[in-house]
Amino acid sequence: MKQRRTAVIGGGAAGMMAGIFGAYAGDEVTICEKNRRIGRKLCITGKGRCNVTNNCDTDTVIANIPANSRFLYSALHRFAPSDMMAFLEANGLPLKTERGNRVFPVSDRASDVADTLLRVSRQAGCQVVCQTVTDIVIADGTVTGIEANGKFLPFDKVIVACGGVSYPLTGSTGDGYAFAAKAGHTIVPLKPSLVPLETVERIPPEADKLLLKNIGLTVTEHDKKIYTDFGELQFMKYGVSGAVIRSASSHMREMQSGRYRLAIDLKPALSAEKLDARLLRELAARKTYDYAYLLHALLPKQMIGMFIQRSGIPSDRRCSDMTRTDRQTILSLLKCFPLTVKSFRPIEEAIVTSGGVSTKEINPKTMESKLVKNLYFAGEVIDVDGYTGGFNLQAAFSTGVLAGES
């Protein structure tokens, strides 16, 4: 029996798993990557540490995929987070589980994940080539091969795993959407997910890049609470970034200026009552000093000017002259510093692309196109995206495995 020849377009998380498991299934696999290095986007995920998956069951993964989660049932049941963890550790990459069940390599080096996948793909028999695929060749509704470097290369099966359009410097420039659209597939409009946010309120220059490490965040949509979190937030000249902001952005499905509001708890470890008691002590200890000096005991200096401006209290008001209303204003701002979301930052700054090839046109049990025979999709190119915590990478790994061995 003739060995089936499979081309995988894209050497990222989904593409490498597709190649490995295609080879395990007996295919002659060629992984085509246009970058000089495999897994470039993998190498920058998780601040260079790579949150490879989440140490949870499949139902928890599904619950953390807001867009088309049901589509992933077959892929996740075939290759669950526990399978991914076992796969990496069996291939020499020790893992550890941190807060929120996030899984990282013990080395804290994302490059170790990419290197492991590259090594295993070669051990499985995959040929990894650095070349740019320019077209997928289709005849009579069936894939016949690809075009690369100006030449036609025959293949029996093609897996599109090119990623989205976020982080274009890593090679995610939307090629997969063009291939899919040319093949007749519907592309659900693209938008950023896990992305910084622009705010209506101006962030003063002195607060630009100010990182707050332990804050609470509440997000409301039309005054209805939709998300809460705790962690790092960074002020930027355009608005806000940081882990809690990127996570929050994935809960904002329909963006328009003013629709979403952020409330930052600058002192989440203290209840309002305890914070008020502390504020009274600080005021009593600084009776002869002014308001601006008081805030040095409560806030980073880069935030003081912005805080004073938002409070409406004169900066030179003496602490001894502070009224009960002044104190309540300060207390309120410390526990609920408000910002209004204007827009997402550009999609190029997003960790994940939301939208993509319509799941209605892909067989969820095989990842094969319902429109073109022997054409498969895997990873971010599909209209599936999740929250932070390793869920997006797990979706990429699972769909890659299913596409590779189907």
CSV table of C-alpha atoms in Angstrom, one decimal:
chain,number,residue,atom,x,y,z
A,1,MET,CA,0.0,0.0,0.0
A,2,LYS,CA,1.4,3.4,-1.0
A,3,GLN,CA,2.4,5.6,1.9
A,4,ARG,CA,0.2,8.7,2.1
A,5,ARG,CA,2.1,12.0,1.7
A,6,THR,CA,1.0,14.8,4.0
A,7,ALA,CA,2.0,18.4,4.0
A,8,VAL,CA,1.6,20.5,7.2
A,9,ILE,CA,1.6,24.2,6.6
A,10,GLY,CA,2.9,25.9,9.7
A,11,GLY,CA,5.4,24.8,12.3
A,12,GLY,CA,3.7,26.1,15.4
A,13,ALA,CA,2.0,24.2,18.2
A,14,ALA,CA,-0.8,22.8,16.1
A,15,GLY,CA,1.4,22.1,13.1
A,16,MET,CA,4.1,20.2,14.9
A,17,MET,CA,1.6,18.0,16.8
A,18,ALA,CA,-0.2,17.4,13.5
A,19,GLY,CA,3.1,16.4,11.9
A,20,ILE,CA,4.1,14.1,14.7
A,21,PHE,CA,0.8,12.3,15.0
A,22,GLY,CA,0.5,12.1,11.2
A,23,ALA,CA,3.9,10.3,11.1
A,24,TYR,CA,2.8,8.1,14.0
A,25,ALA,CA,-0.2,7.1,11.9
A,26,GLY,CA,2.2,6.0,9.0
A,27,ASP,CA,2.1,9.1,6.8
A,28,GLU,CA,5.2,10.6,5.1
A,29,VAL,CA,5.0,14.1,6.6
A,30,THR,CA,6.6,17.3,5.5
A,31,ILE,CA,6.2,20.3,7.8
A,32,CYS,CA,6.5,23.6,5.9
A,33,GLU,CA,7.5,26.6,8.0
A,34,LYS,CA,8.3,30.0,6.5
A,35,ASN,CA,10.4,31.1,9.4
A,36,ARG,CA,14.0,30.0,9.9
A,37,ARG,CA,13.0,28.6,13.3
A,38,ILE,CA,10.2,26.3,14.2
A,39,GLY,CA,7.7,27.4,17.0
A,40,ARG,CA,8.6,31.1,17.1
A,41,LYS,CA,5.3,32.1,18.6
A,42,LEU,CA,5.6,29.3,21.2
A,43,CYS,CA,8.9,30.8,22.2
A,44,ILE,CA,7.3,34.1,23.3
A,45,THR,CA,4.2,32.7,25.0
A,46,GLY,CA,3.8,33.0,28.8
A,47,LYS,CA,6.4,35.8,28.9
A,48,GLY,CA,8.9,33.4,27.4
A,49,ARG,CA,8.0,30.6,29.8
A,50,CYS,CA,5.2,28.9,27.7
A,51,ASN,CA,2.0,28.0,29.6
A,52,VAL,CA,1.7,24.7,27.6
A,53,THR,CA,-1.7,23.6,29.0
A,54,ASN,CA,-3.9,23.7,32.1
A,55,ASN,CA,-3.8,20.8,34.5
A,56,CYS,CA,-7.6,20.1,34.4
A,57,ASP,CA,-10.2,17.9,32.9
A,58,THR,CA,-11.8,18.3,29.5
A,59,ASP,CA,-15.0,19.9,30.9
A,60,THR,CA,-12.9,22.7,32.4
A,61,VAL,CA,-11.2,23.3,29.1
A,62,ILE,CA,-14.6,23.5,27.4
A,63,ALA,CA,-15.8,26.0,30.0
A,64,ASN,CA,-12.9,28.2,29.3
A,65,ILE,CA,-13.4,28.3,25.5
A,66,PRO,CA,-16.1,31.0,24.9
A,67,ALA,CA,-16.2,30.7,21.1
A,68,ASN,CA,-17.4,27.4,19.6
A,69,SER,CA,-16.4,25.2,22.5
A,70,ARG,CA,-18.6,22.3,21.5
A,71,PHE,CA,-16.6,21.9,18.3
A,72,LEU,CA,-13.6,20.8,20.4
A,73,TYR,CA,-15.3,17.9,22.2
A,74,SER,CA,-13.9,15.2,19.9
A,75,ALA,CA,-10.4,16.7,19.8
A,76,LEU,CA,-10.2,17.1,23.6
A,77,HIS,CA,-11.5,13.6,24.3
A,78,ARG,CA,-8.9,12.2,21.9
A,79,PHE,CA,-6.1,14.3,23.4
A,80,ALA,CA,-6.8,15.9,26.8
A,81,PRO,CA,-4.5,18.1,28.9
A,82,SER,CA,-3.3,15.0,30.8
A,83,ASP,CA,-2.3,13.5,27.4
A,84,MET,CA,-0.3,16.6,26.5
A,85,MET,CA,1.5,16.6,29.9
A,86,ALA,CA,2.3,12.9,29.6
A,87,PHE,CA,3.5,13.4,26.0
A,88,LEU,CA,6.0,16.2,26.9
A,89,GLU,CA,7.3,14.5,30.0
A,90,ALA,CA,7.7,11.1,28.2
A,91,ASN,CA,9.8,13.0,25.7
A,92,GLY,CA,12.2,14.5,28.3
A,93,LEU,CA,10.5,17.8,29.3
A,94,PRO,CA,9.7,18.0,33.0
A,95,LEU,CA,6.6,20.1,33.8
A,96,LYS,CA,5.3,21.9,36.9
A,97,THR,CA,1.8,23.2,37.8
A,98,GLU,CA,1.4,26.8,39.1
A,99,ARG,CA,-1.5,29.1,40.2
A,100,GLY,CA,-4.7,28.5,38.3
A,101,ASN,CA,-3.5,25.0,37.3
A,102,ARG,CA,-1.2,26.6,34.6
A,103,VAL,CA,1.4,24.2,33.4
A,104,PHE,CA,4.9,25.3,32.6
A,105,PRO,CA,8.2,23.6,31.8
A,106,VAL,CA,10.3,23.2,35.0
A,107,SER,CA,13.1,25.1,33.2
A,108,ASP,CA,10.8,28.1,32.7
A,109,ARG,CA,12.1,28.3,29.1
A,110,ALA,CA,9.5,28.3,26.3
A,111,SER,CA,12.3,27.5,23.8
A,112,ASP,CA,12.5,24.1,25.5
A,113,VAL,CA,9.0,23.3,24.5
A,114,ALA,CA,9.6,24.2,20.9
A,115,ASP,CA,12.9,22.3,20.8
A,116,THR,CA,11.2,19.2,22.3
A,117,LEU,CA,8.5,19.3,19.6
A,118,LEU,CA,11.1,19.8,16.8
A,119,ARG,CA,13.2,16.9,18.1
A,120,VAL,CA,10.2,14.5,18.5
A,121,SER,CA,8.9,15.5,15.0
A,122,ARG,CA,12.3,14.5,13.5
A,123,GLN,CA,12.4,11.3,15.5
A,124,ALA,CA,8.9,10.4,14.2
A,125,GLY,CA,10.2,10.8,10.7
A,126,CYS,CA,8.9,14.2,9.7
A,127,GLN,CA,10.8,16.3,7.2
A,128,VAL,CA,10.9,19.9,8.4
A,129,VAL,CA,11.6,22.4,5.7
A,130,CYS,CA,11.8,26.2,5.8
A,131,GLN,CA,9.8,27.4,2.8
A,132,THR,CA,6.8,29.6,2.2
A,133,VAL,CA,3.7,27.9,0.8
A,134,THR,CA,1.9,30.2,-1.6
A,135,ASP,CA,-1.1,28.1,-2.6
A,136,ILE,CA,-3.0,24.9,-2.0
A,137,VAL,CA,-3.8,23.1,-5.2
A,138,ILE,CA,-7.3,21.6,-5.5
A,139,ALA,CA,-8.8,19.6,-8.4
A,140,ASP,CA,-12.3,18.3,-8.6
A,141,GLY,CA,-12.9,19.1,-4.9
A,142,THR,CA,-9.9,17.2,-3.7
A,143,VAL,CA,-6.4,18.4,-2.6
A,144,THR,CA,-3.6,17.4,-4.9
A,145,GLY,CA,-0.7,19.4,-3.4
A,146,ILE,CA,0.8,22.7,-2.6
A,147,GLU,CA,2.8,25.4,-4.4
A,148,ALA,CA,6.0,26.5,-2.6
A,149,ASN,CA,9.0,28.5,-3.9
A,150,GLY,CA,7.3,28.6,-7.3
A,151,LYS,CA,7.0,24.8,-7.7
A,152,PHE,CA,4.1,22.4,-7.5
A,153,LEU,CA,4.6,19.7,-4.8
A,154,PRO,CA,2.2,16.8,-4.9
A,155,PHE,CA,0.6,15.7,-1.6
A,156,ASP,CA,-2.3,13.4,-0.7
A,157,LYS,CA,-3.4,15.5,2.3
A,158,VAL,CA,-2.8,19.1,3.4
A,159,ILE,CA,-3.2,20.4,7.0
A,160,VAL,CA,-3.5,24.2,7.4
A,161,ALA,CA,-2.0,25.2,10.7
A,162,CYS,CA,-0.7,28.7,10.0
A,163,GLY,CA,-2.0,30.4,13.1
A,164,GLY,CA,-3.9,33.7,13.1
A,165,VAL,CA,-2.8,37.3,12.6
A,166,SER,CA,-1.6,38.2,16.1
A,167,TYR,CA,2.2,38.7,16.5
A,168,PRO,CA,2.8,38.9,12.8
A,169,LEU,CA,6.6,39.0,13.4
A,170,THR,CA,6.4,35.3,14.4
A,171,GLY,CA,5.0,34.4,11.0
A,172,SER,CA,1.3,34.6,11.8
A,173,THR,CA,0.2,36.8,8.9
A,174,GLY,CA,-3.1,35.3,8.0
A,175,ASP,CA,-2.0,33.0,5.2
A,176,GLY,CA,-4.3,30.2,6.5
A,177,TYR,CA,-7.4,32.4,6.1
A,178,ALA,CA,-6.4,33.2,2.5
A,179,PHE,CA,-5.9,29.5,1.7
A,180,ALA,CA,-9.3,28.6,3.3
A,181,ALA,CA,-11.2,31.4,1.6
A,182,LYS,CA,-9.8,30.4,-1.8
A,183,ALA,CA,-11.0,26.9,-1.1
A,184,GLY,CA,-14.5,28.2,-0.5
A,185,HIS,CA,-14.5,28.4,3.3
A,186,THR,CA,-16.3,31.1,5.3
A,187,ILE,CA,-14.0,33.3,7.4
A,188,VAL,CA,-15.7,34.6,10.5
A,189,PRO,CA,-14.5,38.2,10.9
A,190,LEU,CA,-11.2,38.5,12.8
A,191,LYS,CA,-10.8,40.4,16.0
A,192,PRO,CA,-8.2,40.5,18.8
A,193,SER,CA,-8.5,38.4,22.0
A,194,LEU,CA,-6.2,38.5,25.0
A,195,VAL,CA,-5.2,42.0,24.0
A,196,PRO,CA,-4.4,45.4,25.8
A,197,LEU,CA,-7.2,48.0,26.0
A,198,GLU,CA,-7.4,51.6,25.1
A,199,THR,CA,-9.3,53.8,27.6
A,200,VAL,CA,-11.4,57.0,27.2
A,201,GLU,CA,-9.4,58.5,30.1
A,202,ARG,CA,-6.0,59.9,29.4
A,203,ILE,CA,-3.1,58.2,31.1
A,204,PRO,CA,-0.5,60.9,32.0
A,205,PRO,CA,3.1,60.5,30.8
A,206,GLU,CA,4.5,59.9,34.3
A,207,ALA,CA,2.2,56.8,34.7
A,208,ASP,CA,3.1,55.3,31.3
A,209,LYS,CA,4.4,51.7,31.9
A,210,LEU,CA,3.7,51.8,35.6
A,211,LEU,CA,3.2,48.1,36.7
A,212,LEU,CA,0.9,47.3,39.6
A,213,LYS,CA,1.5,43.8,40.8
A,214,ASN,CA,-1.3,43.0,43.2
A,215,ILE,CA,-4.6,44.6,42.2
A,216,GLY,CA,-8.2,43.4,41.9
A,217,LEU,CA,-10.1,44.0,38.7
A,218,THR,CA,-13.9,44.0,38.0
A,219,VAL,CA,-15.3,44.4,34.5
A,220,THR,CA,-18.8,45.5,33.9
A,221,GLU,CA,-20.8,45.6,30.6
A,222,HIS,CA,-23.7,48.1,30.7
A,223,ASP,CA,-23.3,48.0,34.6
A,224,LYS,CA,-23.6,44.2,34.7
A,225,LYS,CA,-20.5,42.5,36.3
A,226,ILE,CA,-19.0,40.1,33.7
A,227,TYR,CA,-15.5,39.4,35.0
A,228,THR,CA,-13.3,39.6,38.1
A,229,ASP,CA,-9.6,38.9,38.5
A,230,PHE,CA,-6.5,39.5,40.6
A,231,GLY,CA,-2.9,40.1,39.5
A,232,GLU,CA,-0.8,42.4,37.4
A,233,LEU,CA,-2.0,45.5,35.5
A,234,GLN,CA,0.2,48.0,33.6
A,235,PHE,CA,-0.8,51.5,32.7
A,236,MET,CA,0.2,52.5,29.2
A,237,LYS,CA,0.0,55.8,27.4
A,238,TYR,CA,-3.0,54.5,25.4
A,239,GLY,CA,-4.7,52.7,28.4
A,240,VAL,CA,-4.0,49.5,30.2
A,241,SER,CA,-2.2,46.2,29.6
A,242,GLY,CA,-1.0,43.3,31.8
A,243,ALA,CA,-2.2,39.8,32.6
A,244,VAL,CA,-5.5,40.7,34.1
A,245,ILE,CA,-6.4,43.1,31.3
A,246,ARG,CA,-5.6,40.5,28.5
A,247,SER,CA,-7.7,38.0,30.3
A,248,ALA,CA,-10.5,40.5,30.7
A,249,SER,CA,-10.4,41.4,27.0
A,250,SER,CA,-11.4,37.9,26.0
A,251,HIS,CA,-14.7,38.4,27.9
A,252,MET,CA,-15.5,41.5,25.7
A,253,ARG,CA,-17.2,39.9,22.7
A,254,GLU,CA,-18.8,43.1,21.2
A,255,MET,CA,-16.6,46.1,21.4
A,256,GLN,CA,-17.8,49.7,21.4
A,257,SER,CA,-16.6,52.7,23.3
A,258,GLY,CA,-18.2,53.0,26.7
A,259,ARG,CA,-19.8,49.6,26.7
A,260,TYR,CA,-17.3,48.1,29.2
A,261,ARG,CA,-15.9,49.7,32.4
A,262,LEU,CA,-13.0,48.7,34.6
A,263,ALA,CA,-12.9,49.1,38.3
A,264,ILE,CA,-9.4,48.7,39.8
A,265,ASP,CA,-9.1,47.7,43.5
A,266,LEU,CA,-5.7,49.2,44.4
A,267,LYS,CA,-5.8,47.7,47.9
A,268,PRO,CA,-7.5,44.3,47.5
A,269,ALA,CA,-5.9,42.8,50.7
A,270,LEU,CA,-7.8,45.4,52.8
A,271,SER,CA,-11.6,45.6,53.4
A,272,ALA,CA,-13.1,49.0,53.0
A,273,GLU,CA,-13.4,49.2,56.9
A,274,LYS,CA,-9.7,48.3,57.4
A,275,LEU,CA,-8.6,50.7,54.7
A,276,ASP,CA,-10.6,53.5,56.2
A,277,ALA,CA,-9.0,52.8,59.6
A,278,ARG,CA,-5.5,53.0,57.9
A,279,LEU,CA,-6.5,56.2,56.1
A,280,LEU,CA,-7.5,57.8,59.5
A,281,ARG,CA,-4.1,56.8,61.0
A,282,GLU,CA,-2.2,58.2,58.0
A,283,LEU,CA,-4.1,61.5,58.2
A,284,ALA,CA,-3.5,61.8,62.0
A,285,ALA,CA,0.2,61.2,61.5
A,286,ARG,CA,0.5,63.8,58.8
A,287,LYS,CA,-1.7,66.7,60.0
A,288,THR,CA,0.6,69.4,58.9
A,289,TYR,CA,1.3,67.9,55.5
A,290,ASP,CA,-0.7,68.2,52.3
A,291,TYR,CA,-2.8,65.7,50.4
A,292,ALA,CA,-0.2,64.9,47.8
A,293,TYR,CA,2.3,64.0,50.6
A,294,LEU,CA,-0.3,61.7,52.1
A,295,LEU,CA,-0.7,59.7,48.9
A,296,HIS,CA,3.0,58.8,49.0
A,297,ALA,CA,2.1,56.4,51.8
A,298,LEU,CA,-0.6,54.8,49.7
A,299,LEU,CA,0.4,54.7,46.1
A,300,PRO,CA,3.4,54.6,43.7
A,301,LYS,CA,4.6,58.1,43.0
A,302,GLN,CA,3.9,57.8,39.3
A,303,MET,CA,0.2,57.4,40.0
A,304,ILE,CA,-0.3,60.2,42.5
A,305,GLY,CA,-0.9,63.0,39.9
A,306,MET,CA,-3.6,60.9,38.1
A,307,PHE,CA,-5.2,59.9,41.4
A,308,ILE,CA,-5.3,63.6,42.6
A,309,GLN,CA,-6.9,64.7,39.3
A,310,ARG,CA,-9.5,62.0,39.5
A,311,SER,CA,-10.4,62.7,43.1
A,312,GLY,CA,-11.0,66.5,42.5
A,313,ILE,CA,-9.3,67.3,45.9
A,314,PRO,CA,-6.8,70.1,45.7
A,315,SER,CA,-3.2,68.7,46.0
A,316,ASP,CA,-2.2,71.3,48.6
A,317,ARG,CA,-5.1,70.7,51.0
A,318,ARG,CA,-3.7,70.0,54.4
A,319,CYS,CA,-4.4,66.6,56.0
A,320,SER,CA,-5.8,68.4,59.0
A,321,ASP,CA,-8.4,70.1,56.8
A,322,MET,CA,-9.6,66.9,55.1
A,323,THR,CA,-13.3,66.4,55.5
A,324,ARG,CA,-15.2,63.2,55.9
A,325,THR,CA,-16.3,63.5,52.3
A,326,ASP,CA,-12.7,63.9,51.1
A,327,ARG,CA,-11.8,60.7,53.0
A,328,GLN,CA,-14.7,58.8,51.5
A,329,THR,CA,-13.6,60.0,48.0
A,330,ILE,CA,-10.1,58.8,48.6
A,331,LEU,CA,-11.3,55.5,50.0
A,332,SER,CA,-13.7,55.0,47.1
A,333,LEU,CA,-10.9,55.6,44.5
A,334,LEU,CA,-8.5,53.2,46.3
A,335,LYS,CA,-11.1,50.4,46.2
A,336,CYS,CA,-12.6,51.2,42.9
A,337,PHE,CA,-10.5,53.3,40.5
A,338,PRO,CA,-12.6,53.5,37.4
A,339,LEU,CA,-11.6,53.5,33.7
A,340,THR,CA,-13.8,53.4,30.6
A,341,VAL,CA,-12.8,51.1,27.7
A,342,LYS,CA,-12.6,52.8,24.4
A,343,SER,CA,-11.4,49.9,22.2
A,344,PHE,CA,-9.1,46.9,21.8
A,345,ARG,CA,-5.5,47.6,20.8
A,346,PRO,CA,-4.6,46.5,17.2
A,347,ILE,CA,-5.0,42.8,16.5
A,348,GLU,CA,-1.2,42.6,15.9
A,349,GLU,CA,-0.7,43.1,19.6
A,350,ALA,CA,-3.2,40.3,20.6
A,351,ILE,CA,-2.0,36.9,21.9
A,352,VAL,CA,-4.9,35.2,20.1
A,353,THR,CA,-6.9,35.9,17.0
A,354,SER,CA,-10.7,35.5,17.6
A,355,GLY,CA,-12.6,34.5,14.4
A,356,GLY,CA,-11.3,32.4,11.5
A,357,VAL,CA,-12.4,29.4,9.5
A,358,SER,CA,-16.0,28.6,10.3
A,359,THR,CA,-16.4,25.5,12.5
A,360,LYS,CA,-19.6,24.8,10.6
A,361,GLU,CA,-17.5,23.8,7.6
A,362,ILE,CA,-15.0,21.5,9.4
A,363,ASN,CA,-15.8,18.0,10.6
A,364,PRO,CA,-15.1,18.1,14.4
A,365,LYS,CA,-14.3,14.4,14.5
A,366,THR,CA,-11.5,14.6,12.0
A,367,MET,CA,-10.7,18.3,11.4
A,368,GLU,CA,-11.3,17.7,7.7
A,369,SER,CA,-12.9,20.3,5.5
A,370,LYS,CA,-16.5,19.6,4.7
A,371,LEU,CA,-16.0,21.4,1.3
A,372,VAL,CA,-12.7,20.0,0.1
A,373,LYS,CA,-11.6,16.4,0.4
A,374,ASN,CA,-8.2,15.8,2.2
A,375,LEU,CA,-7.9,19.4,3.4
A,376,TYR,CA,-7.6,19.7,7.2
A,377,PHE,CA,-7.4,22.6,9.6
A,378,ALA,CA,-5.8,22.8,13.1
A,379,GLY,CA,-5.1,25.5,15.7
A,380,GLU,CA,-5.7,29.2,15.8
A,381,VAL,CA,-6.8,29.4,12.1
A,382,ILE,CA,-10.1,27.8,13.2
A,383,ASP,CA,-12.8,30.1,14.8
A,384,VAL,CA,-12.1,28.9,18.3
A,385,ASP,CA,-10.5,30.9,21.1
A,386,GLY,CA,-10.2,30.6,24.9
A,387,TYR,CA,-9.2,32.5,28.0
A,388,THR,CA,-5.7,32.6,29.4
A,389,GLY,CA,-4.4,29.7,31.4
A,390,GLY,CA,-3.1,27.3,28.7
A,391,PHE,CA,-6.5,26.7,27.1
A,392,ASN,CA,-5.6,28.1,23.7
A,393,LEU,CA,-2.5,26.1,23.4
A,394,GLN,CA,-4.3,22.9,24.4
A,395,ALA,CA,-6.9,23.6,21.7
A,396,ALA,CA,-4.1,23.9,19.2
A,397,PHE,CA,-2.4,20.7,20.4
A,398,SER,CA,-5.7,18.7,20.4
A,399,THR,CA,-6.9,19.8,17.0
A,400,GLY,CA,-3.4,19.2,15.6
A,401,VAL,CA,-3.3,15.6,16.9
A,402,LEU,CA,-6.8,14.9,15.5
A,403,ALA,CA,-5.9,16.5,12.1
A,404,GLY,CA,-2.6,14.6,11.9
A,405,GLU,CA,-3.9,11.1,12.6
A,406,SER,CA,-7.3,11.3,10.9
